[in-house]
PDB file of C-alpha atoms in Angstrom:
ATOM      1  CA  LEU V  12      41.764  98.718  84.431  1.00  0.00           C
ATOM      2  CA  LEU V  13      39.306 100.141  86.949  1.00  0.00           C
ATOM      3  CA  LEU V  14      39.454 103.744  88.168  1.00  0.00           C
ATOM      4  CA  GLU V  15      37.465 105.237  91.026  1.00  0.00           C
ATOM      5  CA  VAL V  16      37.848 108.644  92.683  1.00  0.00           C
ATOM      6  CA  HIS V  17      36.385 109.372  96.112  1.00  0.00           C
ATOM      7  CA  ASP V  18      37.261 112.225  98.475  1.00  0.00           C
ATOM      8  CA  ARG V  19      40.299 113.166  96.368  1.00  0.00           C
ATOM      9  CA  VAL V  20      41.737 109.639  96.491  1.00  0.00           C
ATOM     10  CA  ALA V  21      41.945 107.723  93.211  1.00  0.00           C
ATOM     11  CA  THR V  22      41.926 103.923  93.288  1.00  0.00           C
ATOM     12  CA  VAL V  23      43.485 102.258  90.251  1.00  0.00           C
ATOM     13  CA  THR V  24      42.852  98.506  90.040  1.00  0.00           C
ATOM     14  CA  LEU V  25      44.489  96.126  87.579  1.00  0.00           C
ATOM     15  CA  ASN V  26      41.575  93.964  86.509  1.00  0.00           C
ATOM     16  CA  ARG V  27      42.763  90.791  84.775  1.00  0.00           C
ATOM     17  CA  PRO V  28      42.326  88.337  87.660  1.00  0.00           C
ATOM     18  CA  ASP V  29      42.094  85.373  85.278  1.00  0.00           C
ATOM     19  CA  ARG V  30      45.679  86.189  84.179  1.00  0.00           C
ATOM     20  CA  LEU V  31      46.872  87.222  87.674  1.00  0.00           C
ATOM     21  CA  ASN V  32      46.623  90.869  86.525  1.00  0.00           C
ATOM     22  CA  ALA V  33      49.559  90.347  84.160  1.00  0.00           C
ATOM     23  CA  PHE V  34      50.453  93.063  81.654  1.00  0.00           C
ATOM     24  CA  ASN V  35      49.367  92.834  78.071  1.00  0.00           C
ATOM     25  CA  ARG V  36      49.710  95.666  75.543  1.00  0.00           C
ATOM     26  CA  GLU V  37      46.296  97.068  76.333  1.00  0.00           C
ATOM     27  CA  LEU V  38      46.803  97.104  80.100  1.00  0.00           C
ATOM     28  CA  ARG V  39      50.258  98.696  79.870  1.00  0.00           C
ATOM     29  CA  SER V  40      48.883 101.405  77.618  1.00  0.00           C
ATOM     30  CA  ARG V  41      45.889 102.007  79.868  1.00  0.00           C
ATOM     31  CA  ILE V  42      48.008 102.297  83.045  1.00  0.00           C
ATOM     32  CA  ALA V  43      50.250 104.887  81.391  1.00  0.00           C
ATOM     33  CA  GLU V  44      47.237 106.799  80.097  1.00  0.00           C
ATOM     34  CA  VAL V  45      45.508 106.845  83.497  1.00  0.00           C
ATOM     35  CA  PHE V  46      48.574 107.894  85.488  1.00  0.00           C
ATOM     36  CA  ASP V  47      49.390 110.662  83.043  1.00  0.00           C
ATOM     37  CA  ALA V  48      45.811 111.894  83.500  1.00  0.00           C
ATOM     38  CA  LEU V  49      46.001 111.637  87.307  1.00  0.00           C
ATOM     39  CA  HIS V  50      49.174 113.705  87.222  1.00  0.00           C
ATOM     40  CA  LEU V  51      47.153 116.568  85.736  1.00  0.00           C
ATOM     41  CA  ASP V  52      43.930 116.061  87.687  1.00  0.00           C
ATOM     42  CA  ASP V  53      43.659 118.765  90.360  1.00  0.00           C
ATOM     43  CA  ASP V  54      40.826 116.866  92.051  1.00  0.00           C
ATOM     44  CA  VAL V  55      43.098 113.902  92.880  1.00  0.00           C
ATOM     45  CA  TRP V  56      45.510 114.340  95.791  1.00  0.00           C
ATOM     46  CA  ALA V  57      46.572 110.710  96.390  1.00  0.00           C
ATOM     47  CA  VAL V  58      46.447 107.402  94.518  1.00  0.00           C
ATOM     48  CA  VAL V  59      46.068 103.769  95.610  1.00  0.00           C
ATOM     49  CA  LEU V  60      47.268 101.169  93.092  1.00  0.00           C
ATOM     50  CA  THR V  61      46.216  97.554  93.543  1.00  0.00           C
ATOM     51  CA  GLY V  62      45.116  94.395  91.740  1.00  0.00           C
ATOM     52  CA  SER V  63      41.764  92.641  91.621  1.00  0.00           C
ATOM     53  CA  GLY V  64      41.269  89.346  93.435  1.00  0.00           C
ATOM     54  CA  ASP V  65      43.402  87.992  96.259  1.00  0.00           C
ATOM     55  CA  LYS V  66      46.056  86.022  94.381  1.00  0.00           C
ATOM     56  CA  ALA V  67      48.126  88.663  92.641  1.00  0.00           C
ATOM     57  CA  PHE V  68      48.907  92.340  92.596  1.00  0.00           C
ATOM     58  CA  CYS V  69      50.457  91.836  89.168  1.00  0.00           C
ATOM     59  CA  ALA V  70      52.282  88.786  87.828  1.00  0.00           C
ATOM     60  CA  GLY V  71      54.325  90.897  85.416  1.00  0.00           C
ATOM     61  CA  VAL V  72      54.400  90.545  81.655  1.00  0.00           C
ATOM     62  CA  ASP V  73      51.863  88.124  80.220  1.00  0.00           C
ATOM     63  CA  LEU V  74      54.332  85.587  78.799  1.00  0.00           C
ATOM     64  CA  LYS V  75      51.659  84.075  76.555  1.00  0.00           C
ATOM     65  CA  GLU V  76      51.639  87.365  74.684  1.00  0.00           C
ATOM     66  CA  ALA V  77      55.310  88.247  75.186  1.00  0.00           C
ATOM     67  CA  LYS V  78      56.646  85.118  73.486  1.00  0.00           C
ATOM     68  CA  ASP V  79      55.106  86.314  70.217  1.00  0.00           C
ATOM     69  CA  THR V  80      55.972  89.991  70.655  1.00  0.00           C
ATOM     70  CA  PRO V  81      58.674  91.422  68.349  1.00  0.00           C
ATOM     71  CA  ASN V  82      61.855  92.455  70.149  1.00  0.00           C
ATOM     72  CA  SER V  83      61.399  96.020  68.922  1.00  0.00           C
ATOM     73  CA  GLU V  84      58.200  96.315  70.978  1.00  0.00           C
ATOM     74  CA  ILE V  85      59.614  95.182  74.306  1.00  0.00           C
ATOM     75  CA  MET V  86      62.947  97.032  74.361  1.00  0.00           C
ATOM     76  CA  PRO V  87      62.814  99.514  77.270  1.00  0.00           C
ATOM     77  CA  HIS V  88      62.614 103.187  76.304  1.00  0.00           C
ATOM     78  CA  ARG V  89      62.082 102.363  72.652  1.00  0.00           C
ATOM     79  CA  GLY V  90      59.087 102.659  70.365  1.00  0.00           C
ATOM     80  CA  GLU V  91      55.982 104.802  70.656  1.00  0.00           C
ATOM     81  CA  GLY V  92      54.517 103.498  73.918  1.00  0.00           C
ATOM     82  CA  ARG V  93      54.862 105.407  77.183  1.00  0.00           C
ATOM     83  CA  ASN V  94      56.969 103.463  79.691  1.00  0.00           C
ATOM     84  CA  VAL V  95      54.393 102.224  82.172  1.00  0.00           C
ATOM     85  CA  PHE V  96      56.729 102.271  85.182  1.00  0.00           C
ATOM     86  CA  GLU V  97      57.877 105.809  84.465  1.00  0.00           C
ATOM     87  CA  ALA V  98      54.259 106.917  84.141  1.00  0.00           C
ATOM     88  CA  VAL V  99      53.661 105.782  87.737  1.00  0.00           C
ATOM     89  CA  LEU V 100      57.021 107.049  89.029  1.00  0.00           C
ATOM     90  CA  GLU V 101      56.579 110.469  87.430  1.00  0.00           C
ATOM     91  CA  CYS V 102      52.982 110.986  88.495  1.00  0.00           C
ATOM     92  CA  GLY V 103      53.102 114.108  90.662  1.00  0.00           C
ATOM     93  CA  LYS V 104      50.637 112.708  93.198  1.00  0.00           C
ATOM     94  CA  PRO V 105      51.584 110.329  96.046  1.00  0.00           C
ATOM     95  CA  VAL V 106      51.110 106.711  94.937  1.00  0.00           C
ATOM     96  CA  ILE V 107      50.523 103.870  97.406  1.00  0.00           C
ATOM     97  CA  ALA V 108      50.835 100.306  96.111  1.00  0.00           C
ATOM     98  CA  ALA V 109      48.537  97.918  97.986  1.00  0.00           C
ATOM     99  CA  VAL V 110      50.226  94.640  97.075  1.00  0.00           C
ATOM    100  CA  ASN V 111      47.512  92.037  97.527  1.00  0.00           C
ATOM    101  CA  GLY V 112      49.359  88.935  96.319  1.00  0.00           C
ATOM    102  CA  TRP V 113      52.106  88.054  93.859  1.00  0.00           C
ATOM    103  CA  ALA V 114      54.177  90.978  92.583  1.00  0.00           C
ATOM    104  CA  MET V 115      56.515  89.391  90.105  1.00  0.00           C
ATOM    105  CA  GLY V 116      58.722  90.815  87.360  1.00  0.00           C
ATOM    106  CA  GLY V 117      56.967  93.823  85.905  1.00  0.00           C
ATOM    107  CA  GLY V 118      54.470  93.625  88.758  1.00  0.00           C
ATOM    108  CA  CYS V 119      57.286  94.055  91.266  1.00  0.00           C
ATOM    109  CA  GLU V 120      58.629  96.930  89.173  1.00  0.00           C
ATOM    110  CA  LEU V 121      55.179  98.530  89.241  1.00  0.00           C
ATOM    111  CA  ALA V 122      55.308  98.396  93.034  1.00  0.00           C
ATOM    112  CA  LEU V 123      58.853  99.826  92.963  1.00  0.00           C
ATOM    113  CA  ALA V 124      57.544 102.761  90.924  1.00  0.00           C
ATOM    114  CA  SER V 125      55.108 103.637  93.705  1.00  0.00           C
ATOM    115  CA  ASP V 126      56.100 105.904  96.587  1.00  0.00           C
ATOM    116  CA  ILE V 127      54.862 103.675  99.407  1.00  0.00           C
ATOM    117  CA  ARG V 128      54.311  99.919  99.372  1.00  0.00           C
ATOM    118  CA  LEU V 129      51.892  98.106 101.688  1.00  0.00           C
ATOM    119  CA  ALA V 130      51.676  94.322 101.495  1.00  0.00           C
ATOM    120  CA  ALA V 131      49.174  91.655 102.419  1.00  0.00           C
ATOM    121  CA  ALA V 132      50.705  88.992 104.634  1.00  0.00           C
ATOM    122  CA  HIS V 133      50.566  86.442 101.805  1.00  0.00           C
ATOM    123  CA  ALA V 134      52.184  88.736  99.198  1.00  0.00           C
ATOM    124  CA  ARG V 135      55.400  87.729  97.482  1.00  0.00           C
ATOM    125  CA  PHE V 136      57.877  89.854  95.552  1.00  0.00           C
ATOM    126  CA  GLY V 137      60.378  88.830  92.927  1.00  0.00           C
ATOM    127  CA  LEU V 138      62.269  89.800  89.797  1.00  0.00           C
ATOM    128  CA  PRO V 139      62.676  86.452  88.011  1.00  0.00           C
ATOM    129  CA  GLU V 140      63.982  87.966  84.764  1.00  0.00           C
ATOM    130  CA  ALA V 141      67.291  86.083  85.048  1.00  0.00           C
ATOM    131  CA  LYS V 142      65.255  82.874  84.865  1.00  0.00           C
ATOM    132  CA  ARG V 143      63.329  84.069  81.804  1.00  0.00           C
ATOM    133  CA  GLY V 144      66.059  85.706  79.731  1.00  0.00           C
ATOM    134  CA  MET V 145      64.562  89.165  80.224  1.00  0.00           C
ATOM    135  CA  GLY V 146      66.005  92.442  81.555  1.00  0.00           C
ATOM    136  CA  ALA V 147      64.286  94.076  84.587  1.00  0.00           C
ATOM    137  CA  ASN V 148      65.605  97.396  83.295  1.00  0.00           C
ATOM    138  CA  PHE V 149      63.533  99.481  85.702  1.00  0.00           C
ATOM    139  CA  GLY V 150      64.153  97.147  88.625  1.00  0.00           C
ATOM    140  CA  THR V 151      67.938  97.371  88.275  1.00  0.00           C
ATOM    141  CA  GLN V 152      67.739 101.087  88.995  1.00  0.00           C
ATOM    142  CA  LEU V 153      64.969 101.307  91.598  1.00  0.00           C
ATOM    143  CA  LEU V 154      65.622  98.183  93.680  1.00  0.00           C
ATOM    144  CA  PRO V 155      69.144  99.122  94.869  1.00  0.00           C
ATOM    145  CA  ARG V 156      67.916 102.593  95.784  1.00  0.00           C
ATOM    146  CA  LEU V 157      65.366 101.020  98.106  1.00  0.00           C
ATOM    147  CA  VAL V 158      67.120  98.005  99.603  1.00  0.00           C
ATOM    148  CA  GLY V 159      70.839  98.584  98.991  1.00  0.00           C
ATOM    149  CA  THR V 160      73.129  97.113  96.385  1.00  0.00           C
ATOM    150  CA  GLY V 161      74.019  93.815  98.060  1.00  0.00           C
ATOM    151  CA  VAL V 162      70.402  92.730  98.555  1.00  0.00           C
ATOM    152  CA  ALA V 163      69.475  93.994  95.091  1.00  0.00           C
ATOM    153  CA  TYR V 164      72.267  92.015  93.466  1.00  0.00           C
ATOM    154  CA  GLU V 165      71.186  88.860  95.248  1.00  0.00           C
ATOM    155  CA  LEU V 166      67.515  89.203  94.280  1.00  0.00           C
ATOM    156  CA  LEU V 167      68.322  90.056  90.672  1.00  0.00           C
ATOM    157  CA  TYR V 168      71.071  87.483  90.177  1.00  0.00           C
ATOM    158  CA  THR V 169      69.082  84.593  91.647  1.00  0.00           C
ATOM    159  CA  GLY V 170      65.616  85.588  90.427  1.00  0.00           C
ATOM    160  CA  ASP V 171      64.286  84.224  93.732  1.00  0.00           C
ATOM    161  CA  ASP V 172      61.110  85.639  95.245  1.00  0.00           C
ATOM    162  CA  ILE V 173      60.649  86.696  98.870  1.00  0.00           C
ATOM    163  CA  ASP V 174      57.680  86.816 101.214  1.00  0.00           C
ATOM    164  CA  ALA V 175      56.119  89.905 102.766  1.00  0.00           C
ATOM    165  CA  ASP V 176      58.000  89.595 106.050  1.00  0.00           C
ATOM    166  CA  ARG V 177      61.358  89.514 104.265  1.00  0.00           C
ATOM    167  CA  ALA V 178      60.252  92.441 102.098  1.00  0.00           C
ATOM    168  CA  LEU V 179      59.480  94.391 105.272  1.00  0.00           C
ATOM    169  CA  GLN V 180      62.825  93.432 106.815  1.00  0.00           C
ATOM    170  CA  ILE V 181      64.837  94.779 103.865  1.00  0.00           C
ATOM    171  CA  GLY V 182      62.776  97.950 103.521  1.00  0.00           C
ATOM    172  CA  LEU V 183      61.015  97.022 100.311  1.00  0.00           C
ATOM    173  CA  VAL V 184      57.604  97.545 101.915  1.00  0.00           C
ATOM    174  CA  ASN V 185      56.469  99.957 104.636  1.00  0.00           C
ATOM    175  CA  HIS V 186      53.893  97.760 106.374  1.00  0.00           C
ATOM    176  CA  VAL V 187      52.417  94.250 106.225  1.00  0.00           C
ATOM    177  CA  TYR V 188      48.739  93.669 107.028  1.00  0.00           C
ATOM    178  CA  PRO V 189      46.339  90.726 107.081  1.00  0.00           C
ATOM    179  CA  ALA V 190      44.851  90.356 103.620  1.00  0.00           C
ATOM    180  CA  ASP V 191      41.369  91.423 104.703  1.00  0.00           C
ATOM    181  CA  GLU V 192      42.730  94.660 106.192  1.00  0.00           C
ATOM    182  CA  LEU V 193      45.033  95.735 103.359  1.00  0.00           C
ATOM    183  CA  ALA V 194      42.550  97.747 101.284  1.00  0.00           C
ATOM    184  CA  ASP V 195      41.203  99.631 104.292  1.00  0.00           C
ATOM    185  CA  GLU V 196      44.696 100.409 105.560  1.00  0.00           C
ATOM    186  CA  ALA V 197      45.819 101.625 102.127  1.00  0.00           C
ATOM    187  CA  HIS V 198      42.823 103.917 101.783  1.00  0.00           C
ATOM    188  CA  ALA V 199      43.192 105.187 105.341  1.00  0.00           C
ATOM    189  CA  LEU V 200      46.802 106.129 104.614  1.00  0.00           C
ATOM    190  CA  ALA V 201      45.844 107.741 101.298  1.00  0.00           C
ATOM    191  CA  SER V 202      43.119 109.738 103.053  1.00  0.00           C
ATOM    192  CA  ARG V 203      45.584 110.979 105.687  1.00  0.00           C
ATOM    193  CA  ILE V 204      47.946 112.103 102.946  1.00  0.00           C
ATOM    194  CA  ALA V 205      45.114 113.721 100.962  1.00  0.00           C
ATOM    195  CA  GLY V 206      44.148 115.606 104.109  1.00  0.00           C
ATOM    196  CA  ASN V 207      47.477 117.468 104.143  1.00  0.00           C
ATOM    197  CA  ALA V 208      48.484 120.527 102.133  1.00  0.00           C
ATOM    198  CA  PRO V 209      48.557 119.181  98.553  1.00  0.00           C
ATOM    199  CA  LEU V 210      51.205 121.537  97.192  1.00  0.00           C
ATOM    200  CA  THR V 211      53.548 120.659 100.044  1.00  0.00           C
ATOM    201  CA  VAL V 212      53.051 116.924  99.475  1.00  0.00           C
ATOM    202  CA  ARG V 213      53.697 117.304  95.733  1.00  0.00           C
ATOM    203  CA  ARG V 214      56.791 119.359  96.488  1.00  0.00           C
ATOM    204  CA  PHE V 215      58.076 116.561  98.727  1.00  0.00           C
ATOM    205  CA  LYS V 216      57.645 114.023  95.934  1.00  0.00           C
ATOM    206  CA  ALA V 217      59.402 116.206  93.366  1.00  0.00           C
ATOM    207  CA  ALA V 218      62.257 117.150  95.706  1.00  0.00           C
ATOM    208  CA  ILE V 219      62.958 113.574  96.802  1.00  0.00           C
ATOM    209  CA  GLY V 220      62.640 112.189  93.283  1.00  0.00           C
ATOM    210  CA  LYS V 221      65.018 114.689  91.723  1.00  0.00           C
ATOM    211  CA  GLY V 222      67.371 115.282  94.636  1.00  0.00           C
ATOM    212  CA  LEU V 223      67.995 111.753  95.889  1.00  0.00           C
ATOM    213  CA  THR V 224      71.069 111.120  93.746  1.00  0.00           C
ATOM    214  CA  MET V 225      72.418 114.685  93.848  1.00  0.00           C
ATOM    215  CA  PRO V 226      74.974 116.135  96.272  1.00  0.00           C
ATOM    216  CA  VAL V 227      73.141 117.590  99.289  1.00  0.00           C
ATOM    217  CA  ALA V 228      74.287 121.159  98.601  1.00  0.00           C
ATOM    218  CA  ALA V 229      72.862 120.999  95.069  1.00  0.00           C
ATOM    219  CA  ALA V 230      69.690 119.186  96.112  1.00  0.00           C
ATOM    220  CA  LEU V 231      68.927 121.836  98.754  1.00  0.00           C
ATOM    221  CA  ARG V 232      68.883 124.465  96.024  1.00  0.00           C
ATOM    222  CA  LEU V 233      66.422 122.648  93.808  1.00  0.00           C
ATOM    223  CA  ASP V 234      63.214 124.511  93.061  1.00  0.00           C
ATOM    224  CA  VAL V 235      60.989 121.689  91.848  1.00  0.00           C
ATOM    225  CA  GLY V 236      57.291 121.040  91.983  1.00  0.00           C
ATOM    226  CA  PRO V 237      54.776 123.590  93.256  1.00  0.00           C
ATOM    227  CA  ASN V 238      56.079 126.220  95.647  1.00  0.00           C
ATOM    228  CA  PRO V 239      54.172 126.058  98.961  1.00  0.00           C
ATOM    229  CA  TYR V 240      56.085 128.999 100.407  1.00  0.00           C
ATOM    230  CA  LEU V 241      54.258 131.407  98.082  1.00  0.00           C
ATOM    231  CA  SER V 242      50.875 129.694  98.227  1.00  0.00           C
ATOM    232  CA  GLU V 243      47.513 130.685  99.669  1.00  0.00           C
ATOM    233  CA  ASP V 244      47.552 127.333 101.444  1.00  0.00           C
ATOM    234  CA  ARG V 245      50.562 128.390 103.541  1.00  0.00           C
ATOM    235  CA  VAL V 246      48.566 131.302 104.930  1.00  0.00           C
ATOM    236  CA  GLU V 247      45.513 129.079 105.397  1.00  0.00           C
ATOM    237  CA  GLY V 248      47.543 126.449 107.267  1.00  0.00           C
ATOM    238  CA  ALA V 249      48.899 128.985 109.767  1.00  0.00           C
ATOM    239  CA  THR V 250      45.502 130.674 110.156  1.00  0.00           C
ATOM    240  CA  ALA V 251      43.726 127.364 110.747  1.00  0.00           C
ATOM    241  CA  PHE V 252      46.253 126.400 113.398  1.00  0.00           C
ATOM    242  CA  VAL V 253      45.781 129.689 115.254  1.00  0.00           C
ATOM    243  CA  GLU V 254      41.986 129.427 114.971  1.00  0.00           C
ATOM    244  CA  LYS V 255      42.079 125.768 116.102  1.00  0.00           C
ATOM    245  CA  ARG V 256      40.188 124.421 113.080  1.00  0.00           C
ATOM    246  CA  ALA V 257      40.859 122.114 110.167  1.00  0.00           C
ATOM    247  CA  PRO V 258      42.466 123.903 107.198  1.00  0.00           C
ATOM    248  CA  ASN V 259      40.529 124.357 103.974  1.00  0.00           C
ATOM    249  CA  TRP V 260      43.169 123.594 101.360  1.00  0.00           C
ATOM    250  CA  LYS V 261      42.763 125.083  97.871  1.00  0.00           C
ATOM    251  CA  ALA V 262      45.888 123.690  96.188  1.00  0.00           C
ATOM    252  CA  ARG V 263      46.937 127.191  95.247  1.00  0.00           C
TER     253      ARG V 263
END
């Protein structure tokens, strides 16, 4: 795994191109470790998640390793390891997945765990677990929230993959770009997000994440994430607007 931080944007790159950036134990552990650290890092205000090379974002679980892995180690939400998808989902910073190729199985779930998905034109998405005798535990919960139950059932039941245009049509991805523009577009978006009031952005993520499945009346009364209403940044934002200058956010 590669990690770079520049101008408050962290870039996390899965770096097993010889295995299509597929998960092994070490990579799963490292992703969880890094995203837990980014959650606490006050110098990071947005994250781009991508894969190395131009063939795959992440091909999912490395089946060469998985076939010899004891069942007790691959049961979701069991054992000592941090769930890698939850680590991404629960990171308090905005996460943009730049899907630069195949996103299959666990790789598709990794994209689902991100807040925003951008795809290269040649990217493909799929949850082929029904063809492999596996579970897609995370995908069964996140996919229908993003694309609706009927489409989710079809993709999960068949295990078929879809191209980037179809992913855009069903709302699985936000934008599709030529492959050579994807990285720049992802970082441009991350920079725009990192240029906004960080406590407000983090509040948005927490409020949507926790309130999405609640009744509206209850969700409106949630007090989650940092409180921008009481922050120094709220005063700075109004002052900067009046003074016609860019705000100097402090994240406090």
